[in-house]
mmCIF file of C-alpha atoms and ligand atoms in Angstrom:
data_model
loop_
_atom_site.group_PDB
_atom_site.id
_atom_site.type_symbol
_atom_site.label_atom_id
_atom_site.label_comp_id
_atom_site.label_asym_id
_atom_site.label_seq_id
_atom_site.Cartn_x
_atom_site.Cartn_y
_atom_site.Cartn_z
ATOM 1 C CA MET A 1 68.128 185.827 79.122
ATOM 2 C CA LYS A 2 70.703 188.374 78.068
ATOM 3 C CA ILE A 3 72.538 185.788 76.041
ATOM 4 C CA ARG A 4 69.268 184.841 74.304
ATOM 5 C CA HIS A 5 68.771 188.521 73.352
ATOM 6 C CA LEU A 6 72.300 188.798 72.070
ATOM 7 C CA GLN A 7 71.807 185.656 69.972
ATOM 8 C CA LEU A 8 68.607 187.038 68.487
ATOM 9 C CA PHE A 9 70.285 190.363 67.777
ATOM 10 C CA THR A 10 73.231 188.693 66.043
ATOM 11 C CA ALA A 11 70.878 186.474 64.030
ATOM 12 C CA THR A 12 68.894 189.516 62.892
ATOM 13 C CA LEU A 13 72.075 191.326 61.960
ATOM 14 C CA ALA A 14 73.350 188.299 60.051
ATOM 15 C CA SER A 15 70.123 187.885 58.132
ATOM 16 C CA ALA A 16 70.041 191.617 57.303
ATOM 17 C CA TRP A 17 73.618 191.334 56.032
ATOM 18 C CA MET A 18 72.762 188.198 54.059
ATOM 19 C CA SER A 19 69.796 189.838 52.345
ATOM 20 C CA THR A 20 71.924 192.857 51.373
ATOM 21 C CA ALA A 21 74.609 190.495 50.069
ATOM 22 C CA LEU A 22 72.019 188.544 48.097
ATOM 23 C CA ALA A 23 70.472 191.733 46.770
ATOM 24 C CA VAL A 24 73.685 192.516 44.860
ATOM 25 C CA ASP A 25 73.074 191.554 41.249
ATOM 26 C CA PRO A 26 75.234 188.808 39.797
ATOM 27 C CA TRP A 27 77.715 189.708 37.067
ATOM 28 C CA ILE A 28 76.424 189.483 33.526
ATOM 29 C CA VAL A 29 78.781 187.398 31.390
ATOM 30 C CA ILE A 30 78.098 188.037 27.720
ATOM 31 C CA GLY A 31 79.595 187.384 24.288
ATOM 32 C CA HIS A 32 79.378 189.365 21.050
ATOM 33 C CA LYS A 33 76.365 190.121 18.842
ATOM 34 C CA ALA A 34 75.437 187.311 16.422
ATOM 35 C CA PRO A 35 76.860 184.836 18.970
ATOM 36 C CA ASP A 36 78.987 181.930 17.770
ATOM 37 C CA THR A 37 79.963 178.739 19.604
ATOM 38 C CA ASP A 38 82.964 180.435 21.281
ATOM 39 C CA SER A 39 80.844 183.356 22.572
ATOM 40 C CA ILE A 40 78.139 181.067 23.971
ATOM 41 C CA THR A 41 80.391 178.466 25.605
ATOM 42 C CA ALA A 42 82.751 181.176 26.912
ATOM 43 C CA ALA A 43 79.840 182.850 28.720
ATOM 44 C CA ILE A 44 78.844 179.491 30.252
ATOM 45 C CA ALA A 45 82.436 178.654 31.277
ATOM 46 C CA VAL A 46 83.308 182.053 32.773
ATOM 47 C CA ALA A 47 79.997 182.277 34.680
ATOM 48 C CA GLN A 48 80.600 178.773 36.115
ATOM 49 C CA LEU A 49 84.185 179.584 37.140
ATOM 50 C CA LYS A 50 83.290 182.932 38.738
ATOM 51 C CA THR A 51 80.356 181.446 40.654
ATOM 52 C CA ARG A 52 82.554 178.552 41.795
ATOM 53 C CA ILE A 53 85.109 180.941 43.296
ATOM 54 C CA GLY A 54 82.509 183.082 45.048
ATOM 55 C CA GLN A 55 81.478 185.749 42.541
ATOM 56 C CA ALA A 56 77.876 185.197 41.468
ATOM 57 C CA ALA A 57 77.644 185.442 37.676
ATOM 58 C CA ILE A 58 75.156 184.430 35.011
ATOM 59 C CA ALA A 59 75.837 183.270 31.462
ATOM 60 C CA THR A 60 73.950 185.317 28.890
ATOM 61 C CA ALA A 61 73.991 185.866 25.123
ATOM 62 C CA GLN A 62 72.941 188.574 22.671
ATOM 63 C CA GLY A 63 70.862 186.130 20.657
ATOM 64 C CA GLU A 64 69.757 182.523 20.230
ATOM 65 C CA PRO A 65 72.440 179.917 19.426
ATOM 66 C CA ASN A 66 73.030 179.286 15.699
ATOM 67 C CA ALA A 67 72.606 175.784 14.221
ATOM 68 C CA GLU A 68 76.225 174.758 14.935
ATOM 69 C CA THR A 69 76.083 176.010 18.532
ATOM 70 C CA HIS A 70 72.698 174.373 19.057
ATOM 71 C CA TYR A 71 74.272 171.046 18.000
ATOM 72 C CA VAL A 72 77.221 171.641 20.363
ATOM 73 C CA LEU A 73 75.016 172.469 23.373
ATOM 74 C CA GLU A 74 72.955 169.340 22.788
ATOM 75 C CA THR A 75 76.013 167.123 22.294
ATOM 76 C CA CYS A 76 77.707 168.459 25.441
ATOM 77 C CA GLY A 77 74.568 168.537 27.613
ATOM 78 C CA LEU A 78 74.725 172.303 28.161
ATOM 79 C CA LYS A 79 71.855 174.775 28.461
ATOM 80 C CA ALA A 80 71.623 177.800 26.134
ATOM 81 C CA PRO A 81 72.374 181.032 28.040
ATOM 82 C CA GLU A 82 69.572 183.491 28.708
ATOM 83 C CA VAL A 83 69.193 186.024 25.854
ATOM 84 C CA ILE A 84 69.485 189.639 26.983
ATOM 85 C CA ARG A 85 69.900 192.853 24.978
ATOM 86 C CA SER A 86 70.311 195.457 27.734
ATOM 87 C CA VAL A 87 73.041 195.629 30.385
ATOM 88 C CA ALA A 88 72.545 199.211 31.660
ATOM 89 C CA GLY A 89 73.358 199.527 35.357
ATOM 90 C CA ARG A 90 74.824 196.018 35.591
ATOM 91 C CA GLN A 91 78.358 194.752 36.187
ATOM 92 C CA VAL A 92 79.448 193.119 32.952
ATOM 93 C CA PHE A 93 82.202 190.648 32.071
ATOM 94 C CA LEU A 94 82.630 190.483 28.284
ATOM 95 C CA VAL A 95 83.720 187.293 26.537
ATOM 96 C CA ASP A 96 85.028 186.729 22.991
ATOM 97 C CA HIS A 97 85.088 190.468 22.176
ATOM 98 C CA SER A 98 86.360 193.691 23.649
ATOM 99 C CA ASP A 99 84.830 196.469 21.578
ATOM 100 C CA TYR A 100 81.702 198.597 21.633
ATOM 101 C CA PRO A 101 80.177 197.813 18.194
ATOM 102 C CA LEU A 102 79.949 194.104 19.164
ATOM 103 C CA ALA A 103 78.928 194.654 22.803
ATOM 104 C CA PRO A 104 75.328 195.281 23.926
ATOM 105 C CA ASP A 105 74.125 198.691 22.655
ATOM 106 C CA ASP A 106 73.951 200.192 26.151
ATOM 107 C CA MET A 107 77.349 198.844 27.296
ATOM 108 C CA LYS A 108 78.511 202.386 28.061
ATOM 109 C CA LYS A 109 75.789 202.550 30.753
ATOM 110 C CA ALA A 110 77.111 199.381 32.421
ATOM 111 C CA GLU A 111 80.175 198.792 34.585
ATOM 112 C CA LEU A 112 82.865 196.763 32.847
ATOM 113 C CA VAL A 113 84.374 194.360 35.401
ATOM 114 C CA GLY A 114 86.549 192.340 33.025
ATOM 115 C CA PHE A 115 86.924 190.618 29.686
ATOM 116 C CA VAL A 116 88.435 187.570 28.059
ATOM 117 C CA ASP A 117 89.262 187.854 24.369
ATOM 118 C CA HIS A 118 91.435 186.852 21.440
ATOM 119 C CA HIS A 119 90.670 189.727 19.035
ATOM 120 C CA LYS A 120 92.006 193.211 18.490
ATOM 121 C CA LEU A 121 91.131 195.744 21.178
ATOM 122 C CA GLY A 122 88.378 198.118 20.185
ATOM 123 C CA GLY A 123 88.265 201.195 22.374
ATOM 124 C CA LEU A 124 86.760 199.801 25.597
ATOM 125 C CA THR A 125 87.318 201.996 28.621
ATOM 126 C CA SER A 126 86.437 201.634 32.291
ATOM 127 C CA GLU A 127 86.084 203.748 35.415
ATOM 128 C CA LYS A 128 87.520 201.113 37.745
ATOM 129 C CA PRO A 129 90.362 198.578 37.421
ATOM 130 C CA VAL A 130 89.284 195.569 35.339
ATOM 131 C CA GLU A 131 90.243 191.918 35.033
ATOM 132 C CA VAL A 132 91.787 191.363 31.595
ATOM 133 C CA TRP A 133 92.521 188.038 29.941
ATOM 134 C CA ALA A 134 93.594 188.476 26.310
ATOM 135 C CA GLN A 135 95.932 186.402 24.186
ATOM 136 C CA PRO A 136 96.503 186.173 20.416
ATOM 137 C CA VAL A 137 95.316 182.543 20.288
ATOM 138 C CA GLY A 138 92.693 180.708 18.233
ATOM 139 C CA SER A 139 89.730 180.969 20.597
ATOM 140 C CA SER A 140 88.493 182.473 23.850
ATOM 141 C CA ALA A 141 88.174 178.926 25.195
ATOM 142 C CA THR A 142 91.974 178.588 25.101
ATOM 143 C CA VAL A 143 92.326 181.697 27.284
ATOM 144 C CA ILE A 144 89.540 180.501 29.616
ATOM 145 C CA ALA A 145 91.451 177.242 30.173
ATOM 146 C CA ARG A 146 94.233 179.469 31.572
ATOM 147 C CA MET A 147 91.679 181.183 33.857
ATOM 148 C CA TYR A 148 90.594 177.814 35.295
ATOM 149 C CA ALA A 149 94.220 176.782 35.810
ATOM 150 C CA ALA A 150 95.097 180.094 37.498
ATOM 151 C CA ALA A 151 92.117 179.709 39.842
ATOM 152 C CA ASN A 152 93.133 176.101 40.515
ATOM 153 C CA GLN A 153 89.690 174.871 39.476
ATOM 154 C CA PRO A 154 88.860 171.785 37.414
ATOM 155 C CA VAL A 155 86.939 172.319 34.158
ATOM 156 C CA PRO A 156 83.628 170.395 34.494
ATOM 157 C CA LYS A 157 83.072 167.658 31.893
ATOM 158 C CA ASP A 158 80.145 169.321 30.059
ATOM 159 C CA ILE A 159 81.944 172.680 29.929
ATOM 160 C CA ALA A 160 85.163 171.023 28.716
ATOM 161 C CA CYS A 161 83.120 169.579 25.839
ATOM 162 C CA GLY A 162 81.731 173.042 24.993
ATOM 163 C CA MET A 163 85.164 174.679 25.208
ATOM 164 C CA LEU A 164 86.676 171.995 22.967
ATOM 165 C CA ALA A 165 83.901 172.636 20.411
ATOM 166 C CA ALA A 166 84.662 176.373 20.594
ATOM 167 C CA ILE A 167 88.330 175.767 19.750
ATOM 168 C CA LEU A 168 87.353 173.461 16.856
ATOM 169 C CA SER A 169 84.858 176.036 15.566
ATOM 170 C CA ASP A 170 87.085 179.109 15.818
ATOM 171 C CA THR A 171 90.211 177.413 14.435
ATOM 172 C CA VAL A 172 88.194 175.591 11.715
ATOM 173 C CA VAL A 173 89.438 172.270 13.128
ATOM 174 C CA PHE A 174 92.996 173.679 13.395
ATOM 175 C CA LYS A 175 93.107 174.797 9.726
ATOM 176 C CA SER A 176 92.880 178.537 10.355
ATOM 177 C CA PRO A 177 96.161 180.498 10.484
ATOM 178 C CA THR A 178 94.983 181.759 13.898
ATOM 179 C CA THR A 179 95.682 178.290 15.378
ATOM 180 C CA THR A 180 98.521 178.169 17.929
ATOM 181 C CA PRO A 181 100.245 175.204 19.612
ATOM 182 C CA GLU A 182 98.443 176.223 22.824
ATOM 183 C CA ASP A 183 95.050 175.781 21.092
ATOM 184 C CA ARG A 184 96.000 172.235 20.095
ATOM 185 C CA ALA A 185 97.373 171.350 23.537
ATOM 186 C CA THR A 186 94.323 172.827 25.295
ATOM 187 C CA ALA A 187 91.952 170.986 22.929
ATOM 188 C CA THR A 188 93.703 167.685 23.701
ATOM 189 C CA LYS A 189 93.353 168.251 27.476
ATOM 190 C CA LEU A 190 89.692 169.294 27.161
ATOM 191 C CA ALA A 191 88.908 166.248 24.974
ATOM 192 C CA GLU A 192 90.357 164.020 27.723
ATOM 193 C CA ILE A 193 88.193 165.664 30.403
ATOM 194 C CA ALA A 194 85.110 165.499 28.145
ATOM 195 C CA GLY A 195 85.784 161.862 27.222
ATOM 196 C CA ILE A 196 85.844 162.644 23.500
ATOM 197 C CA GLN A 197 88.094 160.243 21.626
ATOM 198 C CA ASP A 198 87.847 161.692 18.132
ATOM 199 C CA MET A 199 87.854 165.480 18.195
ATOM 200 C CA GLN A 200 88.375 165.739 14.421
ATOM 201 C CA ALA A 201 85.094 163.854 13.928
ATOM 202 C CA LEU A 202 83.296 166.239 16.294
ATOM 203 C CA GLY A 203 84.738 169.205 14.359
ATOM 204 C CA ILE A 204 83.698 167.813 10.970
ATOM 205 C CA LYS A 205 80.188 167.075 12.282
ATOM 206 C CA MET A 206 79.900 170.681 13.518
ATOM 207 C CA PHE A 207 80.892 172.066 10.110
ATOM 208 C CA GLU A 208 78.445 169.698 8.405
ATOM 209 C CA VAL A 209 75.662 171.140 10.567
ATOM 210 C CA LYS A 210 76.901 174.650 9.793
ATOM 211 C CA SER A 211 77.038 173.903 6.037
ATOM 212 C CA ASP A 212 73.435 172.709 5.877
ATOM 213 C CA ILE A 213 71.859 175.946 4.689
ATOM 214 C CA LYS A 214 68.958 174.493 2.715
ATOM 215 C CA GLY A 215 65.885 176.614 3.293
ATOM 216 C CA THR A 216 67.720 179.295 5.270
ATOM 217 C CA PRO A 217 66.756 182.759 3.952
ATOM 218 C CA VAL A 218 69.730 184.772 2.611
ATOM 219 C CA ALA A 219 69.065 187.675 4.997
ATOM 220 C CA LYS A 220 69.517 185.243 7.902
ATOM 221 C CA LEU A 221 72.649 183.698 6.342
ATOM 222 C CA LEU A 222 74.171 187.153 6.014
ATOM 223 C CA ARG A 223 73.522 188.003 9.673
ATOM 224 C CA GLN A 224 74.421 184.738 11.395
ATOM 225 C CA ASP A 225 78.141 185.539 11.718
ATOM 226 C CA LEU A 226 78.308 189.256 11.004
ATOM 227 C CA LYS A 227 80.546 191.759 12.732
ATOM 228 C CA ASP A 228 80.258 195.535 12.649
ATOM 229 C CA PHE A 229 83.375 197.679 12.771
ATOM 230 C CA ASP A 230 83.987 201.385 13.088
ATOM 231 C CA MET A 231 86.833 202.020 10.652
ATOM 232 C CA ASN A 232 87.997 205.597 10.977
ATOM 233 C CA GLY A 233 84.401 206.757 11.398
ATOM 234 C CA LYS A 234 83.029 204.541 8.605
ATOM 235 C CA LYS A 235 80.582 201.746 9.375
ATOM 236 C CA VAL A 236 81.862 198.481 7.913
ATOM 237 C CA ALA A 237 80.225 195.035 8.218
ATOM 238 C CA VAL A 238 82.177 191.848 7.582
ATOM 239 C CA ALA A 239 80.123 188.647 7.546
ATOM 240 C CA GLN A 240 81.483 185.137 7.125
ATOM 241 C CA LEU A 241 80.027 181.774 6.157
ATOM 242 C CA GLU A 242 82.350 178.800 6.607
ATOM 243 C CA MET A 243 81.282 175.898 4.414
ATOM 244 C CA MET A 244 82.436 172.369 3.612
ATOM 245 C CA ASP A 245 81.513 173.138 -0.006
ATOM 246 C CA LEU A 246 80.614 176.469 -1.589
ATOM 247 C CA SER A 247 78.521 175.185 -4.504
ATOM 248 C CA ALA A 248 75.153 175.643 -2.743
ATOM 249 C CA LEU A 249 76.096 179.212 -1.838
ATOM 250 C CA SER A 250 77.483 180.104 -5.269
ATOM 251 C CA LEU A 251 74.054 179.458 -6.763
ATOM 252 C CA ARG A 252 72.593 181.977 -4.323
ATOM 253 C CA LYS A 253 75.194 184.706 -4.979
ATOM 254 C CA PRO A 254 72.768 187.125 -6.703
ATOM 255 C CA GLU A 255 70.354 186.785 -3.756
ATOM 256 C CA LEU A 256 73.205 187.291 -1.275
ATOM 257 C CA LEU A 257 74.367 190.450 -3.046
ATOM 258 C CA GLN A 258 70.789 191.704 -2.964
ATOM 259 C CA ALA A 259 70.616 191.127 0.823
ATOM 260 C CA MET A 260 74.025 192.832 1.216
ATOM 261 C CA ASN A 261 72.739 195.806 -0.760
ATOM 262 C CA GLU A 262 69.679 196.109 1.474
ATOM 263 C CA MET A 263 71.920 196.057 4.521
ATOM 264 C CA LYS A 264 74.294 198.618 3.017
ATOM 265 C CA LEU A 265 71.381 201.016 2.373
ATOM 266 C CA SER A 266 70.681 201.009 6.120
ATOM 267 C CA GLY A 267 73.805 203.121 6.649
ATOM 268 C CA TYR A 268 76.972 201.143 5.926
ATOM 269 C CA HIS A 269 80.012 202.408 4.034
ATOM 270 C CA SER A 270 80.929 198.824 3.111
ATOM 271 C CA VAL A 271 79.419 195.366 3.468
ATOM 272 C CA LEU A 272 81.737 192.400 2.928
ATOM 273 C CA LEU A 273 80.799 188.722 2.933
ATOM 274 C CA MET A 274 83.440 186.006 3.205
ATOM 275 C CA LEU A 275 82.310 182.710 1.685
ATOM 276 C CA THR A 276 84.995 180.469 3.122
ATOM 277 C CA ASP A 277 85.561 176.979 1.692
ATOM 278 C CA ILE A 278 87.154 175.073 4.549
ATOM 279 C CA MET A 279 88.118 172.107 2.354
ATOM 280 C CA LYS A 280 89.716 174.185 -0.441
ATOM 281 C CA GLU A 281 91.080 176.553 2.213
ATOM 282 C CA GLY A 282 90.182 179.829 0.581
ATOM 283 C CA THR A 283 87.521 182.521 0.540
ATOM 284 C CA GLU A 284 85.309 184.003 -2.124
ATOM 285 C CA LEU A 285 84.890 187.588 -0.953
ATOM 286 C CA LEU A 286 81.770 189.536 -1.945
ATOM 287 C CA VAL A 287 82.049 193.314 -1.635
ATOM 288 C CA LEU A 288 79.618 196.219 -1.791
ATOM 289 C CA SER A 289 81.288 199.506 -0.924
ATOM 290 C CA ASP A 290 81.128 203.277 -1.410
ATOM 291 C CA ASP A 291 84.845 203.022 -2.138
ATOM 292 C CA PRO A 292 85.678 199.661 -3.766
ATOM 293 C CA ALA A 293 89.190 200.912 -4.657
ATOM 294 C CA ARG A 294 89.999 201.190 -0.947
ATOM 295 C CA ILE A 295 88.822 197.611 -0.354
ATOM 296 C CA GLN A 296 90.925 196.384 -3.311
ATOM 297 C CA THR A 297 93.971 198.100 -1.814
ATOM 298 C CA ALA A 298 93.310 196.352 1.487
ATOM 299 C CA ILE A 299 92.858 192.868 0.048
ATOM 300 C CA LYS A 300 95.524 193.342 -2.676
ATOM 301 C CA ALA A 301 93.194 191.862 -5.296
ATOM 302 C CA THR A 302 90.858 193.058 -8.046
ATOM 303 C CA LEU A 303 87.095 192.631 -7.751
ATOM 304 C CA ARG A 304 85.105 191.346 -10.699
ATOM 305 C CA ASP A 305 81.315 191.667 -10.440
ATOM 306 C CA ASN A 306 81.767 192.547 -6.740
ATOM 307 C CA ALA A 307 83.637 189.309 -6.028
ATOM 308 C CA VAL A 308 87.117 187.807 -5.838
ATOM 309 C CA TRP A 309 88.571 184.424 -4.831
ATOM 310 C CA LEU A 310 91.278 184.749 -2.161
ATOM 311 C CA PRO A 311 93.286 181.526 -1.873
ATOM 312 C CA GLY A 312 94.502 180.666 1.640
ATOM 313 C CA VAL A 313 92.268 183.257 3.313
ATOM 314 C CA MET A 314 90.233 181.735 6.160
ATOM 315 C CA SER A 315 90.396 184.183 9.062
ATOM 316 C CA ARG A 316 88.420 187.410 9.245
ATOM 317 C CA LYS A 317 90.309 188.728 12.259
ATOM 318 C CA LYS A 318 93.800 187.868 11.042
ATOM 319 C CA GLN A 319 93.643 188.094 7.235
ATOM 320 C CA ILE A 320 90.932 190.679 6.474
ATOM 321 C CA ILE A 321 90.295 193.127 9.334
ATOM 322 C CA PRO A 322 93.900 194.306 9.956
ATOM 323 C CA ASP A 323 94.387 195.222 6.243
ATOM 324 C CA LEU A 324 91.016 196.982 6.148
ATOM 325 C CA GLU A 325 91.919 198.985 9.260
ATOM 326 C CA VAL A 326 95.141 200.131 7.577
ATOM 327 C CA ALA A 327 93.383 200.998 4.295
ATOM 328 C CA PHE A 328 90.705 203.020 6.093
ATOM 329 C CA LYS A 329 93.354 205.061 7.924
ATOM 330 C CA GLN A 330 94.901 206.207 4.632
HETATM 331 MG MG1 LIG B 1 83.383 184.766 18.244
HETATM 332 MG MG1 LIG B 2 86.254 183.457 19.417
HETATM 333 MG MG1 LIG B 3 84.425 182.513 13.496
#
């Protein structure tokens, strides 16, 4: 009889402990605003890995997938992460960014538990020790492959497909100067796991989807890959459109400048738009700024009618942002 009581008592204790354990919210894994393929697939991959090794985590995103990412998710058989805008009071693992302007607006009211990134650091702080995975490589997916290896966990087939697509997207099919040998090696391994024979073809298909902008309003085009920066107290937006061919966009330049102007009036010091031709490997940069001379100093080129062609420029984070940061400090 006594033993029966003891068993009941232990069972009650265990279930009470279980319900407290279950009541702890899972980590929120989230990428940057205006999510791209790397942000979306990184959230999926990190949430899967964490959950697999015993830390409940959910993949989320600060917006719906863009056309390219939508194609990738469908091709790989992955589900779009839940869209959330607020993270206050939650434990948050950031992916594909590590700065406040790109994080959810109430990030300072959340607890940062870690991040994986391949960009410049941007002033994140934390109250407790955090898990940090950052490398100057072509995509977050390349760093996440290291996380799986360190945890001794296999990358599932569907996630390998998504991570491969993220590398192809971020490195512009290995054409961007951000590409490292590790990105190529990781892509090859992921393609094997995903059973993808021709990764170049997948990359080209993704950029074809991305380049199909017929019927997309200019305001949407401007915002689909836009990043906000705080440059020495000035609010600067740098948007980018990567196209197989710029001719369709060139026709819409007056409309694009109009949309940039509307955005600038909402409180920006400068709004820049990179129209990147991935075949010609260069960028037509459109600029609206309170201080165009400062922008010209940064890009070492002269604007004509708010525009300039920059041969060889393909990467926002490596070829535009660092020079702007320097120019805004002067
Ligand atoms: Mg990104
Ligand atoms: Mg990225
Ligand atoms: Mg990009």
